[in-house]
Coordinates of C-alpha atoms in Angstrom, one line a residue:
M1 CA 23.8 2.9 6.3
K2 CA 22.5 3.4 2.8
I3 CA 19.0 3.4 1.4
E4 CA 18.1 2.8 -2.3
F5 CA 14.6 3.7 -3.4
Y6 CA 12.8 1.6 -6.0
G7 CA 9.1 0.9 -5.6
A8 CA 6.6 3.6 -4.4
S9 CA 9.1 6.2 -5.3
G10 CA 7.5 8.6 -7.8
C11 CA 4.3 6.6 -7.5
V12 CA 1.9 5.1 -5.0
T13 CA 2.2 1.3 -5.5
G14 CA 5.0 -1.3 -5.4
S15 CA 6.6 -0.3 -2.1
S16 CA 10.2 -1.4 -2.0
H17 CA 13.2 0.3 -0.3
F18 CA 16.6 -1.4 -0.2
L19 CA 18.5 -0.8 3.0
K20 CA 22.2 -1.6 3.4
V21 CA 23.5 -1.9 7.0
K22 CA 27.0 -3.2 7.5
D23 CA 27.2 -6.4 5.4
K24 CA 23.4 -7.0 5.4
N25 CA 20.8 -6.2 2.8
I26 CA 17.3 -5.4 4.0
L27 CA 14.2 -4.8 2.0
L28 CA 11.6 -2.6 3.5
D29 CA 8.4 -4.0 1.9
C30 CA 8.3 -5.9 -1.4
G31 CA 5.1 -4.8 -3.1
M32 CA 3.4 -5.2 -6.4
Y33 CA 2.9 -2.4 -8.9
Q34 CA -0.7 -1.8 -9.8
G35 CA -2.6 0.1 -12.4
R36 CA -0.6 2.6 -14.4
D37 CA 2.5 1.8 -12.3
E38 CA 2.4 -1.8 -13.4
K39 CA 2.1 -0.9 -17.1
E40 CA 5.1 1.5 -16.8
R41 CA 7.4 -0.4 -14.6
G42 CA 6.3 -4.0 -14.7
N43 CA 6.5 -6.6 -11.9
E44 CA 8.7 -9.3 -13.5
T45 CA 12.2 -8.1 -12.4
F46 CA 13.9 -6.5 -9.4
N47 CA 16.6 -3.7 -9.3
F48 CA 18.8 -6.0 -7.2
N49 CA 19.6 -9.7 -6.9
P50 CA 17.0 -11.4 -4.7
K51 CA 19.7 -13.9 -3.6
D52 CA 21.5 -11.0 -2.0
V53 CA 18.6 -10.0 0.3
D54 CA 19.0 -11.1 3.9
Y55 CA 15.7 -9.8 5.4
V56 CA 12.4 -8.4 4.2
I57 CA 10.8 -6.2 6.9
L58 CA 7.1 -6.0 6.0
S59 CA 5.0 -3.1 7.2
H60 CA 1.6 -4.7 6.3
S61 CA -0.1 -7.3 4.1
H62 CA -1.7 -5.2 1.4
I63 CA -0.5 -6.5 -2.0
D64 CA 1.2 -3.2 -3.0
H65 CA 3.5 -3.8 0.0
S66 CA 3.7 -7.6 0.1
G67 CA 2.7 -8.9 -3.3
R68 CA 6.1 -9.7 -4.8
I69 CA 7.5 -11.6 -1.9
P70 CA 6.7 -15.0 -3.6
L71 CA 8.4 -13.7 -6.7
L72 CA 11.4 -12.7 -4.6
Y73 CA 11.5 -16.3 -3.2
K74 CA 11.0 -17.7 -6.7
Q75 CA 14.1 -15.8 -7.9
G76 CA 16.4 -16.9 -5.1
F77 CA 15.5 -15.1 -1.8
K78 CA 15.9 -17.5 1.1
G79 CA 16.1 -15.0 4.0
D80 CA 13.6 -14.1 6.7
V81 CA 10.4 -12.1 6.3
I82 CA 9.9 -10.1 9.5
C83 CA 6.4 -8.7 10.3
T84 CA 3.7 -8.6 12.9
E85 CA 1.7 -11.7 13.8
G86 CA -1.5 -10.2 12.2
T87 CA 0.4 -9.4 9.0
K88 CA 1.8 -12.9 8.8
D89 CA -1.7 -14.5 9.1
L90 CA -3.3 -12.1 6.6
C91 CA -0.4 -12.7 4.1
S92 CA -1.1 -16.5 4.3
V93 CA -4.4 -15.9 2.6
M94 CA -3.7 -12.8 0.6
L95 CA -0.5 -14.1 -1.2
S96 CA -2.1 -17.4 -1.9
D97 CA -5.1 -15.6 -3.4
S98 CA -2.7 -13.4 -5.4
G99 CA -1.0 -16.5 -6.8
H100 CA -4.3 -18.0 -7.8
I101 CA -5.4 -14.8 -9.6
L102 CA -2.1 -14.6 -11.4
E103 CA -2.4 -18.2 -12.6
S104 CA -6.0 -17.7 -13.7
E105 CA -5.2 -14.6 -15.6
V106 CA -2.3 -16.3 -17.5
E107 CA -4.5 -19.3 -18.2
W108 CA -7.1 -17.1 -19.8
K109 CA -4.4 -15.3 -21.8
N110 CA -2.7 -18.5 -22.9
R111 CA -6.0 -19.9 -24.3
K112 CA -6.1 -16.8 -26.5
R113 CA -2.4 -17.0 -27.4
A114 CA -2.8 -20.7 -28.4
R115 CA -5.5 -19.8 -30.9
Q116 CA -3.0 -17.2 -32.3
G117 CA -0.1 -19.7 -32.5
L118 CA 1.8 -17.8 -29.8
P119 CA 4.0 -19.4 -27.0
P120 CA 2.4 -19.6 -23.6
L121 CA 3.1 -17.1 -20.8
E122 CA 4.3 -18.0 -17.3
P123 CA 2.5 -16.5 -14.3
L124 CA 4.6 -14.1 -12.1
Y125 CA 4.2 -16.8 -9.4
T126 CA 1.8 -19.6 -8.5
E127 CA -0.5 -20.3 -5.6
K128 CA 1.9 -23.1 -4.6
I129 CA 5.0 -20.8 -4.6
A130 CA 3.1 -18.3 -2.5
N131 CA 2.2 -21.0 0.0
V132 CA 5.8 -22.2 0.2
A133 CA 7.1 -18.7 0.6
M134 CA 5.1 -18.4 3.8
Y135 CA 7.6 -20.6 5.5
L136 CA 10.0 -17.6 5.5
F137 CA 7.6 -15.5 7.5
N138 CA 8.2 -14.7 11.2
G139 CA 5.5 -12.9 13.1
Y140 CA 6.1 -10.7 16.2
P141 CA 3.9 -8.6 18.6
Y142 CA 3.8 -4.9 18.6
D143 CA 6.1 -2.8 20.8
Q144 CA 8.8 -5.4 21.2
W145 CA 12.4 -4.7 20.3
I146 CA 13.8 -7.4 18.0
E147 CA 17.6 -7.7 17.3
L148 CA 18.0 -9.1 13.8
F149 CA 21.8 -8.8 13.9
D150 CA 24.5 -7.0 15.8
G151 CA 23.9 -3.3 15.4
F152 CA 20.4 -3.5 14.0
K153 CA 17.2 -3.6 16.1
I154 CA 13.6 -3.1 15.0
R155 CA 10.3 -2.5 16.7
F156 CA 6.8 -2.6 15.2
R157 CA 4.3 0.1 16.3
D158 CA 0.6 0.1 15.4
A159 CA 0.0 2.2 12.2
G160 CA -3.8 2.0 12.4
H161 CA -4.1 1.4 8.7
L162 CA -4.9 -2.3 8.6
L163 CA -5.0 -5.2 11.1
G164 CA -1.4 -5.9 11.8
S165 CA -0.1 -2.8 10.0
A166 CA 3.1 -1.3 11.4
I167 CA 5.3 1.7 11.7
I168 CA 8.8 0.3 11.7
E169 CA 11.4 1.8 14.1
M170 CA 15.0 0.8 13.4
L171 CA 18.0 1.4 15.6
I172 CA 21.2 1.2 13.6
E173 CA 24.8 1.3 14.8
D174 CA 26.6 3.3 12.0
N175 CA 30.2 4.4 12.3
K176 CA 30.1 4.1 16.1
K177 CA 27.0 6.2 16.5
Q178 CA 23.3 5.2 16.8
I179 CA 20.9 6.3 14.1
K180 CA 17.1 5.9 14.4
L181 CA 15.4 5.3 11.0
V182 CA 11.6 5.2 11.0
Y183 CA 9.5 3.9 8.1
T184 CA 5.8 4.8 8.4
G185 CA 4.5 2.1 6.0
D186 CA 0.9 3.4 5.5
L187 CA -0.4 5.6 8.2
G188 CA -4.0 5.1 9.1
N189 CA -6.9 7.5 9.2
K190 CA -7.9 8.4 12.8
N191 CA -11.2 7.1 14.1
I192 CA -11.8 4.5 11.4
P193 CA -13.8 1.5 12.6
I194 CA -12.2 -1.4 14.5
L195 CA -8.6 -0.2 14.4
K196 CA -6.7 1.9 16.9
D197 CA -5.3 5.3 15.9
P198 CA -1.6 5.4 14.6
T199 CA 1.0 5.2 17.4
I200 CA 2.9 8.4 18.0
I201 CA 6.7 7.9 17.7
D202 CA 9.0 9.8 20.1
Y203 CA 11.7 10.7 17.6
A204 CA 13.4 9.8 14.3
D205 CA 16.7 10.9 12.9
Y206 CA 15.5 10.0 9.5
L207 CA 11.9 9.3 8.5
I208 CA 10.6 7.6 5.3
M209 CA 7.0 8.8 5.1
E210 CA 4.0 8.0 2.9
T211 CA 2.1 10.8 1.1
T212 CA -0.9 9.0 -0.5
Y213 CA -3.2 11.8 0.5
G214 CA -0.6 14.5 0.9
N215 CA -2.6 17.1 -1.0
R216 CA -6.2 16.2 0.1
L217 CA -8.4 16.4 3.1
H218 CA -11.0 13.8 4.0
T219 CA -14.5 14.7 5.0
S220 CA -15.3 13.6 8.5
I221 CA -15.9 9.9 9.1
S222 CA -19.2 10.6 10.9
S223 CA -20.6 12.5 7.9
E224 CA -19.4 9.8 5.5
L225 CA -21.2 7.2 7.6
T226 CA -24.4 9.3 7.5
D227 CA -24.0 9.6 3.8
L228 CA -23.5 5.9 3.3
A229 CA -26.8 5.1 5.1
K230 CA -28.6 7.8 2.9
I231 CA -27.1 6.4 -0.3
I232 CA -28.2 2.9 0.6
K233 CA -31.8 4.0 1.4
S234 CA -32.2 6.1 -1.7
T235 CA -30.8 3.3 -3.9
F236 CA -33.3 0.8 -2.5
K237 CA -36.1 3.3 -3.0
R238 CA -35.1 3.6 -6.7
G239 CA -35.2 -0.2 -7.0
G240 CA -31.5 -0.8 -7.5
N241 CA -28.5 -2.5 -5.8
V242 CA -25.6 -1.0 -3.9
I243 CA -22.3 -2.3 -5.2
I244 CA -19.2 -1.6 -3.1
P245 CA -15.8 -2.4 -4.6
S246 CA -13.7 -3.0 -1.6
F247 CA -10.3 -4.3 -0.6
A248 CA -11.0 -7.8 0.7
V249 CA -8.7 -7.2 3.7
G250 CA -9.3 -4.2 5.9
R251 CA -11.8 -2.1 4.1
T252 CA -14.4 -4.9 3.8
Q253 CA -14.3 -5.5 7.6
E254 CA -14.6 -1.8 8.3
V255 CA -17.7 -1.6 6.0
L256 CA -19.2 -4.7 7.8
Y257 CA -18.6 -3.0 11.1
T258 CA -20.4 0.1 9.9
L259 CA -23.3 -1.9 8.5
N260 CA -23.5 -3.9 11.8
N261 CA -23.9 -0.6 13.6
Y262 CA -26.8 0.4 11.2
V263 CA -28.6 -2.8 11.8
E264 CA -28.1 -2.8 15.6
N265 CA -29.5 0.8 15.7
N266 CA -32.4 0.1 13.3
I267 CA -31.0 2.6 10.8
L268 CA -31.3 -0.2 8.2
K269 CA -33.9 -2.9 8.6
G270 CA -34.2 -6.2 6.9
V271 CA -31.1 -5.5 4.8
S272 CA -29.5 -8.2 2.6
V273 CA -25.7 -7.8 2.5
Y274 CA -23.5 -10.2 0.5
V275 CA -19.7 -10.4 0.8
D276 CA -18.8 -11.9 -2.5
S277 CA -15.1 -12.6 -2.1
P278 CA -13.5 -15.8 -0.8
L279 CA -10.5 -13.8 0.4
A280 CA -12.8 -11.4 2.3
S281 CA -14.4 -14.3 4.0
E282 CA -11.1 -15.8 5.1
S283 CA -9.6 -12.5 6.2
T284 CA -12.8 -11.6 8.2
A285 CA -12.2 -14.9 10.1
I286 CA -8.6 -13.7 10.8
F287 CA -9.9 -10.3 12.0
S288 CA -12.2 -12.2 14.5
R289 CA -9.1 -13.9 16.0
Y290 CA -7.3 -10.7 16.7
H291 CA -9.5 -8.9 19.2
K292 CA -6.3 -7.6 20.9
Y293 CA -5.8 -5.2 17.9
Y294 CA -9.3 -3.7 18.2
D295 CA -10.0 -0.2 19.4
E296 CA -12.0 0.6 22.6
E297 CA -15.3 0.9 20.8
A298 CA -15.0 -2.5 19.1
Q299 CA -13.8 -4.0 22.4
E300 CA -16.9 -2.7 24.2
I301 CA -19.1 -4.4 21.6
L302 CA -17.3 -7.6 22.2
S303 CA -17.6 -7.2 26.0
K304 CA -21.4 -7.2 25.5
G305 CA -21.3 -10.6 23.7
S306 CA -21.8 -9.2 20.2
D307 CA -19.7 -9.8 17.1
P308 CA -19.0 -6.5 15.4
L309 CA -18.4 -8.2 12.1
S310 CA -21.7 -10.2 12.0
F311 CA -25.4 -9.4 11.8
P312 CA -28.7 -10.8 10.5
G313 CA -28.9 -10.6 6.8
L314 CA -25.2 -11.0 6.2
T315 CA -24.1 -13.7 3.7
F316 CA -20.6 -14.8 2.7
T317 CA -20.8 -16.3 -0.8
K318 CA -18.2 -19.0 -1.5
S319 CA -18.6 -20.7 -4.8
P320 CA -18.7 -19.1 -8.3
E321 CA -22.2 -20.5 -8.6
E322 CA -23.4 -18.5 -5.5
S323 CA -21.7 -15.4 -6.9
A324 CA -23.4 -15.8 -10.3
K325 CA -26.8 -16.0 -8.6
L326 CA -26.3 -12.4 -7.3
N327 CA -26.3 -11.2 -10.9
K328 CA -30.0 -12.0 -11.1
V329 CA -30.8 -9.8 -8.0
Q330 CA -32.3 -6.6 -9.3
S331 CA -32.9 -4.6 -6.2
G332 CA -32.4 -4.4 -2.4
A333 CA -28.9 -5.9 -2.2
I334 CA -25.7 -4.6 -0.9
I335 CA -22.9 -6.4 -2.6
I336 CA -19.3 -6.0 -1.3
S337 CA -16.8 -7.5 -3.6
A338 CA -13.1 -7.4 -4.5
S339 CA -10.9 -6.1 -5.9
G340 CA -11.1 -2.6 -4.4
M341 CA -9.7 -0.9 -7.6
C342 CA -11.9 -3.1 -9.9
E343 CA -8.9 -4.6 -11.6
A344 CA -9.7 -8.3 -11.0
G345 CA -12.1 -10.6 -9.2
R346 CA -15.8 -10.9 -8.9
I347 CA -16.5 -7.2 -8.6
K348 CA -16.1 -6.9 -12.4
H349 CA -19.1 -9.2 -12.9
H350 CA -21.2 -7.1 -10.5
L351 CA -20.2 -3.9 -12.3
K352 CA -21.2 -5.5 -15.6
H353 CA -24.7 -6.2 -14.3
N354 CA -25.2 -2.9 -12.4
L355 CA -23.1 -0.2 -13.9
W356 CA -25.5 0.5 -16.8
R357 CA -28.6 0.7 -14.5
K358 CA -29.6 4.1 -13.3
E359 CA -31.3 2.6 -10.3
S360 CA -28.1 1.2 -8.9
S361 CA -25.3 2.9 -7.0
I362 CA -21.5 2.2 -7.0
I363 CA -19.8 3.3 -3.8
F364 CA -16.0 3.5 -3.7
V365 CA -14.5 3.4 -0.2
G366 CA -10.8 3.2 -0.9
Y367 CA -7.9 4.7 -2.9
Q368 CA -8.1 4.3 -6.6
A369 CA -4.7 4.2 -8.3
E370 CA -4.2 5.9 -11.6
G371 CA -4.7 3.6 -14.6
T372 CA -7.2 1.3 -12.8
L373 CA -10.8 0.7 -13.8
G374 CA -11.9 2.1 -10.5
R375 CA -10.1 5.3 -11.1
S376 CA -11.7 5.6 -14.5
I377 CA -15.2 5.3 -13.1
V378 CA -14.4 7.7 -10.2
D379 CA -13.0 10.3 -12.7
G380 CA -16.3 10.3 -14.6
A381 CA -15.9 7.8 -17.5
K382 CA -19.1 7.6 -19.5
K383 CA -18.2 4.1 -20.8
V384 CA -15.9 1.3 -19.6
K385 CA -14.8 -2.0 -21.0
L386 CA -15.7 -5.2 -19.0
F387 CA -14.8 -8.6 -20.4
G388 CA -14.3 -7.1 -23.8
E389 CA -17.7 -5.5 -23.8
E390 CA -18.4 -1.7 -23.6
V391 CA -20.7 -0.8 -20.7
V392 CA -22.3 2.6 -20.3
V393 CA -22.0 4.2 -16.8
N394 CA -25.6 5.1 -15.8
A395 CA -25.4 4.2 -12.1
K396 CA -24.8 6.8 -9.5
I397 CA -21.1 7.0 -8.5
Y398 CA -20.0 7.9 -5.0
N399 CA -16.5 8.2 -3.6
L400 CA -16.4 8.3 0.2
H401 CA -12.9 9.6 1.0
G402 CA -13.6 9.7 4.7
L403 CA -13.7 5.9 4.9
S404 CA -10.2 5.7 3.6
G405 CA -7.6 3.8 5.6
H406 CA -4.9 6.4 4.8
A407 CA -4.4 9.6 6.8
D408 CA -5.1 12.7 4.9
R409 CA -2.8 15.8 4.6
D410 CA -3.7 17.1 8.1
G411 CA -3.5 13.6 9.6
L412 CA 0.0 13.2 8.2
V413 CA 1.1 16.5 9.5
E414 CA -0.5 16.0 12.9
W415 CA 1.4 12.6 13.3
L416 CA 4.7 14.2 12.2
E417 CA 4.4 17.2 14.5
A418 CA 3.8 14.9 17.5
L419 CA 7.5 13.9 17.3
K420 CA 9.5 15.5 20.0
A421 CA 12.0 17.0 17.5
K422 CA 12.2 17.5 13.7
P423 CA 14.0 14.6 11.9
E424 CA 17.2 15.5 10.1
K425 CA 15.5 14.5 6.9
V426 CA 11.9 13.5 6.0
I427 CA 12.0 11.4 2.9
L428 CA 8.7 11.3 1.0
V429 CA 7.5 8.2 -0.8
H430 CA 4.2 6.4 -1.7
G431 CA 2.4 9.2 -3.4
D432 CA 1.7 10.6 -6.9
T433 CA 3.7 13.6 -8.1
E434 CA 1.0 16.2 -7.3
A435 CA 0.4 14.8 -3.8
Q436 CA 4.2 14.6 -3.0
E437 CA 5.0 18.1 -4.3
S438 CA 2.1 19.7 -2.4
F439 CA 3.0 17.9 0.8
N440 CA 6.7 18.7 0.4
E441 CA 5.9 22.5 0.1
L442 CA 3.8 22.3 3.2
L443 CA 6.6 20.7 5.2
L444 CA 9.2 23.1 3.9
S445 CA 7.0 26.0 5.1
K446 CA 7.0 24.4 8.5
G447 CA 10.8 24.2 8.7
Y448 CA 11.3 20.5 7.9
S449 CA 14.2 19.3 5.8
T450 CA 12.6 17.1 3.1
Y451 CA 13.4 15.1 0.1
I452 CA 11.1 13.4 -2.5
A453 CA 12.6 10.0 -3.4
K454 CA 12.8 9.2 -7.1
P455 CA 13.4 5.7 -8.5
G456 CA 17.0 4.6 -8.2
D457 CA 17.9 7.4 -5.7
T458 CA 20.4 6.7 -3.0
F459 CA 20.4 8.2 0.5
T460 CA 23.0 8.1 3.2
P461 CA 23.3 10.2 6.4
E462 CA 26.8 11.4 5.2
L463 CA 25.9 12.0 1.6
T464 CA 22.3 13.2 1.2
P465 CA 20.8 13.5 -2.3
E466 CA 21.2 17.3 -2.1
K467 CA 24.9 17.0 -1.3
F468 CA 25.4 14.4 -4.0
S469 CA 23.8 16.7 -6.5
V470 CA 26.2 19.5 -5.6
V471 CA 29.2 17.2 -5.9
R472 CA 28.0 15.8 -9.2
N473 CA 27.4 19.3 -10.6
R474 CA 30.9 20.6 -9.6
I475 CA 32.6 17.6 -11.1
L476 CA 30.6 17.9 -14.3
S477 CA 31.5 21.6 -14.5
V478 CA 35.2 20.6 -14.4
I479 CA 34.8 17.9 -16.9
N480 CA 32.9 20.2 -19.2
S481 CA 35.7 22.8 -19.0
I482 CA 37.8 20.3 -21.1
E483 CA 36.0 21.6 -24.1
D484 CA 37.3 25.1 -23.4
L485 CA 40.9 24.2 -23.0
D486 CA 43.6 23.8 -25.7
S487 CA 45.9 20.7 -25.5
T488 CA 48.7 23.0 -24.2
D489 CA 46.6 23.6 -21.1
K490 CA 46.5 19.9 -20.1
E491 CA 48.7 20.3 -17.1
L492 CA 46.6 23.2 -15.9
L493 CA 43.5 21.1 -16.2
I494 CA 45.0 18.2 -14.2
E495 CA 46.0 20.6 -11.4
K496 CA 42.5 22.2 -11.4
I497 CA 40.9 18.8 -11.1
R498 CA 43.2 17.8 -8.2
E499 CA 42.4 21.0 -6.4
E500 CA 38.6 20.7 -7.0
I501 CA 38.6 17.1 -5.7
K502 CA 40.4 18.1 -2.6
D503 CA 37.9 20.8 -2.0
I504 CA 35.0 18.5 -2.5

């Protein structure tokens, strides 16, 4: 067994870990870089030949984990994509939407390039390619062992991060012994609406673990929900709108669930809520088909004959014309729109029409990657550029960490410490440098053996990165000693190298 780390190593987005078992090549996630990561690393090429990949095992449907699967297919991958049933259905709309966005963005750029006499660009992939790539997807239920080939079994466990999201357990026969490798994907925040809490795993020999919030604590969800209601009421009192940049899949449904609770309990009355995202509309319909994934509270609402994702005053806009009409609404509207990091989609139009208004509020309810428009606003930018126009930030800005779909530092530790024994190695991925280093120090203080994966690093049970570093340094010291030896000492050097290699 050997693992090579590429995406989400040394950064948050672009999850992609290359696993070699016997003669098979397996990709754990195939995500798209976003924000600063995209600018620095690019999405156009892979660190391996897509034709050599036999399987993609997908933890969940978020684009930073699934978004380059159509590109992988475009460049020659013809293997199987293995995921949960929910992830497969969500990917069918998310990847298609991603292809459409990529085509639209390139079309806009090409019009500009044509005027400049420049050759046209090609989109990363198209909506059609994304739809064809879905034929490679195979969906499975949670908690069922699946043998992909002799000596390699996997099982999906509920990660509590998104509908269909999974912790992946892998049983690997390696040199006549069995190794259990576990990949957390993204671990969910406990007690978030609709979804169950992350499943506790019994043990792992080696653990690949996310660290998105490895240096931060969330405020309690109950207090965040109270704050959300207060923000909405105070904004309406000022005569403004509430704009919520939200991931179309997952976070939007959780916000709808919360607003439904406000309406049912008369916390908000006569409210007008608009979900302005075709993808959010389609994914909400998929959520409604997967009641078996819901937690006890959501199941109880269903048992009473109510739909936890629907309430009076809720409107799903479909056409661009319907979306444009919302720009004329001056007050009393809650507009939930994608993308969650404000990098694309209809949310940018709503920001353009509300960001400069002191009456309005912008509420962030999800992680904002470095280099994104959302991160700039959260970090206190006074002005931002939207459609080539500079817009002043006068609206009130709120960042509700408690509604995050990611476990915070304590949540990550609590999940890890529930394992019956410490893993031989905890490999940290999916986090920025500060978060990973902080979380690494915490785990070291608790007696865990850890390692922060860097791009291009290789890990094997026999030759860990630490051991490899020792070997490399010892060999380099011998090679460097050449400079200190005269030509008459050549035989001595050869013998020294022989002895050193035997020792290593």
